[in-house]
mmCIF file of N, CA, C and O in Angstrom:
data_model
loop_
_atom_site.group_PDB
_atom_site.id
_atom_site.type_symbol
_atom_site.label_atom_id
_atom_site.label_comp_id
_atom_site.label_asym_id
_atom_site.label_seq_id
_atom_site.Cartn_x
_atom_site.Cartn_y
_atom_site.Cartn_z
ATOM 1 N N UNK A 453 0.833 -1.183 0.000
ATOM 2 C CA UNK A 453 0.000 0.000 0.000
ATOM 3 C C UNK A 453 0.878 1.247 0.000
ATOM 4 O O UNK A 453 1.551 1.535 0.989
ATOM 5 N N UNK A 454 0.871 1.966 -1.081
ATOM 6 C CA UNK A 454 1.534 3.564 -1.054
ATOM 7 C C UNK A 454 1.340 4.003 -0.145
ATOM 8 O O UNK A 454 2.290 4.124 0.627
ATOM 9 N N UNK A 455 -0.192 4.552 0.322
ATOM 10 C CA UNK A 455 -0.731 5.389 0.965
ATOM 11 C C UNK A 455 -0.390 4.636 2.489
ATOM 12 O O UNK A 455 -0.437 3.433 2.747
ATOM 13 N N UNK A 456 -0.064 5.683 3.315
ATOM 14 C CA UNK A 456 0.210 5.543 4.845
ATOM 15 C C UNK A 456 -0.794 6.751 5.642
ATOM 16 O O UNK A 456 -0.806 7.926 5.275
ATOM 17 N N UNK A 457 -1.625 6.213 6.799
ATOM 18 C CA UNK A 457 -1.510 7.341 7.627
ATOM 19 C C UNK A 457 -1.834 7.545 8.633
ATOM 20 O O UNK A 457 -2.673 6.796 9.134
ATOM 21 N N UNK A 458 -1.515 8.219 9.084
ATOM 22 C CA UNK A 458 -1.778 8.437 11.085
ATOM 23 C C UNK A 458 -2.835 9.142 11.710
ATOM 24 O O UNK A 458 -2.734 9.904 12.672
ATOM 25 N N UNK A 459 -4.043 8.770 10.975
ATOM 26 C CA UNK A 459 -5.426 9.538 11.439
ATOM 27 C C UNK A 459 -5.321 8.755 12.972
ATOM 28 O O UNK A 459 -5.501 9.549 13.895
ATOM 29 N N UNK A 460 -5.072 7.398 13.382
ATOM 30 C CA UNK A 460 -5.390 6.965 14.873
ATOM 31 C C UNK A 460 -4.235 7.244 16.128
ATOM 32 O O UNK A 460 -4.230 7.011 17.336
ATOM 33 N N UNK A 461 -3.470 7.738 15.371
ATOM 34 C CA UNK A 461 -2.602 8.474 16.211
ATOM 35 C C UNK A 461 -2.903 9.678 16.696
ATOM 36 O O UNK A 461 -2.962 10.103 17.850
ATOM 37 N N UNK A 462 -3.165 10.383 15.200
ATOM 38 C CA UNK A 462 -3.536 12.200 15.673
ATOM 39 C C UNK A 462 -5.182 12.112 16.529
ATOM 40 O O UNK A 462 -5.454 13.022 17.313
ATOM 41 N N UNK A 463 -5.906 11.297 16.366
ATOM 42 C CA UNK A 463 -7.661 10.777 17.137
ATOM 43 C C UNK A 463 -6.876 10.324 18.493
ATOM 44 O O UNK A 463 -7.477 10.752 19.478
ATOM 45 N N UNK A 464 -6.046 9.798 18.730
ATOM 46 C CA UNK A 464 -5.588 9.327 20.281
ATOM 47 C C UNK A 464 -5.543 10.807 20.951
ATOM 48 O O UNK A 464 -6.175 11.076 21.972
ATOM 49 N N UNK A 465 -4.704 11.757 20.242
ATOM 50 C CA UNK A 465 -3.848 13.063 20.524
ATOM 51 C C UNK A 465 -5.300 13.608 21.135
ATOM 52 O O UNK A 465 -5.585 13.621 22.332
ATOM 53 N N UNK A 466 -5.943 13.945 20.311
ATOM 54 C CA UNK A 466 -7.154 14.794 20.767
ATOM 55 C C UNK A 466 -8.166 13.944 21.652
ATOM 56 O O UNK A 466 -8.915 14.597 22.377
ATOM 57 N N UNK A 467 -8.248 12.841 21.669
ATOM 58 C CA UNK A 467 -9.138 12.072 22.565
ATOM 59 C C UNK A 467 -10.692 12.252 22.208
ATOM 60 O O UNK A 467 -11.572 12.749 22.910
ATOM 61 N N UNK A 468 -10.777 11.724 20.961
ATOM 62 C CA UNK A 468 -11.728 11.622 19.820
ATOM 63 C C UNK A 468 -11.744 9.823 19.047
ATOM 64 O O UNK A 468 -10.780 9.218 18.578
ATOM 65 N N UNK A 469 -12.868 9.463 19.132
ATOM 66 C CA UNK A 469 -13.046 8.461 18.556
ATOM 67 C C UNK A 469 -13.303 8.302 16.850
ATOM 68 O O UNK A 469 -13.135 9.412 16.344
ATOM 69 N N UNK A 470 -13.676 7.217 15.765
ATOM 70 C CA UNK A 470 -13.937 7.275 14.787
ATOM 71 C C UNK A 470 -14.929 8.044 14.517
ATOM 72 O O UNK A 470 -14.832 9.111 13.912
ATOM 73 N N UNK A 471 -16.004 7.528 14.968
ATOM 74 C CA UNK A 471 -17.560 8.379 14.958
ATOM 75 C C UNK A 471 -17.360 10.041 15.185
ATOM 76 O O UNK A 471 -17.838 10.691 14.255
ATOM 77 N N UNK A 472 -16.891 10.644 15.992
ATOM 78 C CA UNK A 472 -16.273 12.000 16.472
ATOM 79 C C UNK A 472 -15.709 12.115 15.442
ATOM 80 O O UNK A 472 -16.528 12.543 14.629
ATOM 81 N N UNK A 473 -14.569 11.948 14.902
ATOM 82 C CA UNK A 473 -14.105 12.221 14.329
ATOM 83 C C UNK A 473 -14.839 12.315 12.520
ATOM 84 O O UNK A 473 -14.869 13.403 11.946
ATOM 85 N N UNK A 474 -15.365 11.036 11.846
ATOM 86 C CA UNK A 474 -16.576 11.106 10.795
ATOM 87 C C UNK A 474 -17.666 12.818 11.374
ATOM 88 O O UNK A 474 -17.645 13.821 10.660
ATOM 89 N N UNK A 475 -18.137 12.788 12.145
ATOM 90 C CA UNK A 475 -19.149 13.690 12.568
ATOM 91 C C UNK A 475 -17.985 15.133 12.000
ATOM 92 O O UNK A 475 -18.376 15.944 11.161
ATOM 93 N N UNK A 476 -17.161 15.181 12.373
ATOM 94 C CA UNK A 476 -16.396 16.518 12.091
ATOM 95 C C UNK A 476 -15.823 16.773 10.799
ATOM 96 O O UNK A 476 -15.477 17.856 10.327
ATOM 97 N N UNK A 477 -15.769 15.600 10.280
ATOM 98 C CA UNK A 477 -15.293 15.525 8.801
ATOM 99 C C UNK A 477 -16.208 15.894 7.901
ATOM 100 O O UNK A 477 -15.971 16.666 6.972
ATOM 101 N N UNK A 478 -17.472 15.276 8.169
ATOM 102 C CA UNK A 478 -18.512 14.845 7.414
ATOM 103 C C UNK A 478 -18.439 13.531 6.734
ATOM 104 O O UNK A 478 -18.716 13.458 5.537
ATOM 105 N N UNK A 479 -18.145 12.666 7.301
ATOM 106 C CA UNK A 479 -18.420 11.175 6.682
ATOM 107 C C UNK A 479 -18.847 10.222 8.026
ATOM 108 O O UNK A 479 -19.208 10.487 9.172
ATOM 109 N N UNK A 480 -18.642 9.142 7.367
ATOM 110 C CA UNK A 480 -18.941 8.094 8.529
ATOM 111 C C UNK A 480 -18.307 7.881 9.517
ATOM 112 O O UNK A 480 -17.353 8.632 9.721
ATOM 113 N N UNK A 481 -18.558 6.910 10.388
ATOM 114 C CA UNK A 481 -17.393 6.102 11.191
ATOM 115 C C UNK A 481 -16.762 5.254 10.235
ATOM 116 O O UNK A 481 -15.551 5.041 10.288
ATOM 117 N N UNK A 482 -17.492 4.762 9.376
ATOM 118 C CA UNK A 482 -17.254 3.427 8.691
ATOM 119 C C UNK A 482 -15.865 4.044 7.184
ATOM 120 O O UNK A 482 -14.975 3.376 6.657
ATOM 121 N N UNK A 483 -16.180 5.192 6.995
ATOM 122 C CA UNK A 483 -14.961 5.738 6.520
ATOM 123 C C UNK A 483 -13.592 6.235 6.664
ATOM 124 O O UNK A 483 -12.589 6.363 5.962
ATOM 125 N N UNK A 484 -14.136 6.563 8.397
ATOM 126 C CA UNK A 484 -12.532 6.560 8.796
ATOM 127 C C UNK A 484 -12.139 5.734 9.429
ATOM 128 O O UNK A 484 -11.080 5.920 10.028
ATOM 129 N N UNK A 485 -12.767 4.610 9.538
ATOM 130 C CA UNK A 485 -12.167 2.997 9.663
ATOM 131 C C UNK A 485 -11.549 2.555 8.568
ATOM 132 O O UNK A 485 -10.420 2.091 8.731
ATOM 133 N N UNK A 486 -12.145 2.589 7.145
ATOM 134 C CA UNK A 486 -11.327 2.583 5.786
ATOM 135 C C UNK A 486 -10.586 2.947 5.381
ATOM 136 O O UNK A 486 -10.075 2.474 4.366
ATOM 137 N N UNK A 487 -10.029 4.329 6.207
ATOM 138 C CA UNK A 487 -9.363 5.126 5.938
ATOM 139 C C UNK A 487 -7.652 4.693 6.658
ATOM 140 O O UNK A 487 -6.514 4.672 6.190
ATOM 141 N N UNK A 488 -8.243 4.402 7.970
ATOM 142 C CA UNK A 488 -6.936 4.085 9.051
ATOM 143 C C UNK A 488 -6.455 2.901 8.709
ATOM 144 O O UNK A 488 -5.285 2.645 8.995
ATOM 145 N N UNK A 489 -7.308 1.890 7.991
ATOM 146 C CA UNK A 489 -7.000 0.114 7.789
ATOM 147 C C UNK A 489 -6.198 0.662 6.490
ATOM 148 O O UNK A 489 -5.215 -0.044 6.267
ATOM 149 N N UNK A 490 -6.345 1.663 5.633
ATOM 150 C CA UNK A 490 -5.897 1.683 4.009
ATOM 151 C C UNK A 490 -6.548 1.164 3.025
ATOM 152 O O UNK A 490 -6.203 1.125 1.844
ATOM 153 N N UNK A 491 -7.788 0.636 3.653
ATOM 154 C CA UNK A 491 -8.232 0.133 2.369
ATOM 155 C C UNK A 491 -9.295 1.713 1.623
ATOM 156 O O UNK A 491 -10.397 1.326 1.237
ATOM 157 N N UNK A 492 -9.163 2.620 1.505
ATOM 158 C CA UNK A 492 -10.084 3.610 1.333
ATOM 159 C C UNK A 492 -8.797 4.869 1.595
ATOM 160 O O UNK A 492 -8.380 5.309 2.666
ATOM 161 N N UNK A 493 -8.336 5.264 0.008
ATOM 162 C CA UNK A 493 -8.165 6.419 -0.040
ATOM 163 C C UNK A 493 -9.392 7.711 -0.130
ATOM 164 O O UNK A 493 -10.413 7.720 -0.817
ATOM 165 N N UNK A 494 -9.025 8.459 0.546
ATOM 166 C CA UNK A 494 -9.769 9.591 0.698
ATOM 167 C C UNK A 494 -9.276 10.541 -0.524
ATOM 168 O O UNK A 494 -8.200 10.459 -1.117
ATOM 169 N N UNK A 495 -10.630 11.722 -0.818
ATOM 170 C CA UNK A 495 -10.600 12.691 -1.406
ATOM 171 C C UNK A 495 -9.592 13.676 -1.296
ATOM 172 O O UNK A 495 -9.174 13.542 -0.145
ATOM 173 N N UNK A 496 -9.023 14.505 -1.792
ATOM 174 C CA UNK A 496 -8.212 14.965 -1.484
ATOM 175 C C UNK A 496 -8.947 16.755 -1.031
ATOM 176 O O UNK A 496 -8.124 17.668 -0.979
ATOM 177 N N UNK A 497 -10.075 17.006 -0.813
ATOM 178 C CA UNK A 497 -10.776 17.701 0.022
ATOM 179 C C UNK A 497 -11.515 17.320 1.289
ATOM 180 O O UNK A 497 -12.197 18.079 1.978
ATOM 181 N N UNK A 498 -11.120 15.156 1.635
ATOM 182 C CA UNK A 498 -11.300 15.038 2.879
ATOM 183 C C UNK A 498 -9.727 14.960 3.441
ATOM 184 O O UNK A 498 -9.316 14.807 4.592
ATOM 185 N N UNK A 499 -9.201 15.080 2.518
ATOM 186 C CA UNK A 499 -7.858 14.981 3.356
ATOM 187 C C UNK A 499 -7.405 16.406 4.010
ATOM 188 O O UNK A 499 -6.918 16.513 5.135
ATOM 189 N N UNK A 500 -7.678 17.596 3.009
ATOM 190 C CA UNK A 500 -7.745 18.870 3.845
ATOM 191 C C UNK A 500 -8.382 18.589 4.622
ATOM 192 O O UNK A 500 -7.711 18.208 5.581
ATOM 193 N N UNK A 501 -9.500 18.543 4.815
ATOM 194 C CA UNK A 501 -10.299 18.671 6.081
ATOM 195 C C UNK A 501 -10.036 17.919 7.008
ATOM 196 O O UNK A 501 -10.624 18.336 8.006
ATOM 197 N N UNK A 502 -9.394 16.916 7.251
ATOM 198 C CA UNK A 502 -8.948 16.270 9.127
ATOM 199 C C UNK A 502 -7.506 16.421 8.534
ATOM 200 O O UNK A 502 -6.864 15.374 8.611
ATOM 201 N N UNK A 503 -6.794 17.548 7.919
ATOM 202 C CA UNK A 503 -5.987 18.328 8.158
ATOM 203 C C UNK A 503 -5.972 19.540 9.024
ATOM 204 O O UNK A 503 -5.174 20.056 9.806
ATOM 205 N N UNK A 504 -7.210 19.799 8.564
ATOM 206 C CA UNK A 504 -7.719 21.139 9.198
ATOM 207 C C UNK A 504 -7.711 21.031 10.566
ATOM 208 O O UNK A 504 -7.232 21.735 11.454
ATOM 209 N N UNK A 505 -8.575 19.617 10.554
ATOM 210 C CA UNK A 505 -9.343 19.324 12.060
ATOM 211 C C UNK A 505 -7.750 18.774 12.863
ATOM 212 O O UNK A 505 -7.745 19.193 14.021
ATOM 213 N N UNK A 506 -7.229 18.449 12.729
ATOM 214 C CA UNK A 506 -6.008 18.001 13.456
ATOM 215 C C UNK A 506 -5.022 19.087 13.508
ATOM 216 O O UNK A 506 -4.024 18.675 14.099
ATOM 217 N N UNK A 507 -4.870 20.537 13.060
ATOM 218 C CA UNK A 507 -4.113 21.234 12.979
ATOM 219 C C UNK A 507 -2.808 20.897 12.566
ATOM 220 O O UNK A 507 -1.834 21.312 13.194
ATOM 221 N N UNK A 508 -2.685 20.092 11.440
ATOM 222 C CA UNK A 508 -1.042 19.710 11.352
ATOM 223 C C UNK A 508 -1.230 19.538 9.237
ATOM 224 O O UNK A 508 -2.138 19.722 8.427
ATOM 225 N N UNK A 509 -0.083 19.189 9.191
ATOM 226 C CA UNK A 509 0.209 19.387 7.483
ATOM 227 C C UNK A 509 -0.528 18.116 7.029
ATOM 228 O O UNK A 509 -0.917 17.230 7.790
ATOM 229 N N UNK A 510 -0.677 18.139 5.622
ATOM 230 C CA UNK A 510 -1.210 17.313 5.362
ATOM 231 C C UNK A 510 -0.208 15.726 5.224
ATOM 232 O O UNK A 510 -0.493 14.535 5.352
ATOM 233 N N UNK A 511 1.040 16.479 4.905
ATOM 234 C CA UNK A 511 2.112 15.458 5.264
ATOM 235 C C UNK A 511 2.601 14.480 6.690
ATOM 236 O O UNK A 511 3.294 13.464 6.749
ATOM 237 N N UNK A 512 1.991 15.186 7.634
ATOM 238 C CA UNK A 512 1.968 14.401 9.192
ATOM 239 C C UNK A 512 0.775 13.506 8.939
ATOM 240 O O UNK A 512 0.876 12.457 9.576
ATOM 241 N N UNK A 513 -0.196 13.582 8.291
ATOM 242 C CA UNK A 513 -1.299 12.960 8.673
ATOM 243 C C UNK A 513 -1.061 11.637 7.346
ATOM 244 O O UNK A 513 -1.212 10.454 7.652
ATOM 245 N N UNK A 514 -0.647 12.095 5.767
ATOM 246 C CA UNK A 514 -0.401 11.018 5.127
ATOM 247 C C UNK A 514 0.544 10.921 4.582
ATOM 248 O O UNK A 514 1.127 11.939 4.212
ATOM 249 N N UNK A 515 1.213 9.274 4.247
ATOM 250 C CA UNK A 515 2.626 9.559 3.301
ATOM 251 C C UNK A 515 2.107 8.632 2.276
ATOM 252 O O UNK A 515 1.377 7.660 2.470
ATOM 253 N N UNK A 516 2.729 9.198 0.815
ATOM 254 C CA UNK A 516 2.682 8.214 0.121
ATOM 255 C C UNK A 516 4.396 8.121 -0.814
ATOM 256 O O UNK A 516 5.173 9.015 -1.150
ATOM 257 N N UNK A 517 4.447 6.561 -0.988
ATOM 258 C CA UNK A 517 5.528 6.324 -1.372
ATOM 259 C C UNK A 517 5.203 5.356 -2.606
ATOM 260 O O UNK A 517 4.263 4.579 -2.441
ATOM 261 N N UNK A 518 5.863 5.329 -3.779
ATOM 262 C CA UNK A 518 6.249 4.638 -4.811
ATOM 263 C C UNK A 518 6.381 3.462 -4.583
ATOM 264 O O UNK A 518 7.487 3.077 -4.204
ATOM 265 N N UNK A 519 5.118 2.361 -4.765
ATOM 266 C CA UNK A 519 5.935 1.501 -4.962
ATOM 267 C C UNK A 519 7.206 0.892 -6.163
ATOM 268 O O UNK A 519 7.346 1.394 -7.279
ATOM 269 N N UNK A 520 8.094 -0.343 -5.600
ATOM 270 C CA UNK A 520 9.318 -0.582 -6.164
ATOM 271 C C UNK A 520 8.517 -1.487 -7.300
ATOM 272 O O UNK A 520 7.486 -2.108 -7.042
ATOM 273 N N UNK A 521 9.199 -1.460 -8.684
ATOM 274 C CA UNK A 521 8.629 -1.911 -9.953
ATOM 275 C C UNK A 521 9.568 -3.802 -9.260
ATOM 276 O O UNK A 521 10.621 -4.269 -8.826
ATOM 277 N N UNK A 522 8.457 -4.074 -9.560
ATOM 278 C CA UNK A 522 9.261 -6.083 -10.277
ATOM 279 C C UNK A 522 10.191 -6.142 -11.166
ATOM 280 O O UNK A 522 10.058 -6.086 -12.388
ATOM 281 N N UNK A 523 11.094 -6.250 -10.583
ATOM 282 C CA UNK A 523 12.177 -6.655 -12.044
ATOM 283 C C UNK A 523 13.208 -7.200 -11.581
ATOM 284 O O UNK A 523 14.103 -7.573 -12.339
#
């Protein structure tokens, strides 16, 4: 998986659950469960937004890396 990210780290920080956290986003719980497992890249206007909501870059919250080609 490219995509990495630390939405359940920065939700520990503030002492906010999934649901709390969906409610502030505007999505589900069930999306930012998809979101933290990786299976569910997000929009890149929900990714501002629990940028927003976490006060930090959008780079603390996700990384993405290349994967290495087969050869």
């Amino acid at each position: 998986m490219p995509l990495t990210n630390t939405l359940k780290v920065q939700r520990a920080k503030l002492g906010i659950n999934q649901g709390e956290l969906g409610n502030l986003a505007g999505v589900s719980r069930q999306t930012i469960s998809s979101i933290e497992r990786g299976e569910y890249n997000p929009s890149i206007t929900l990714v501002l937004k629990l940028a927003r909501i976490f006060s930090v870059p959008v780079e603390e919250l996700f990384d993405y890396r290349e994967e290495e080609p087969n050869g």
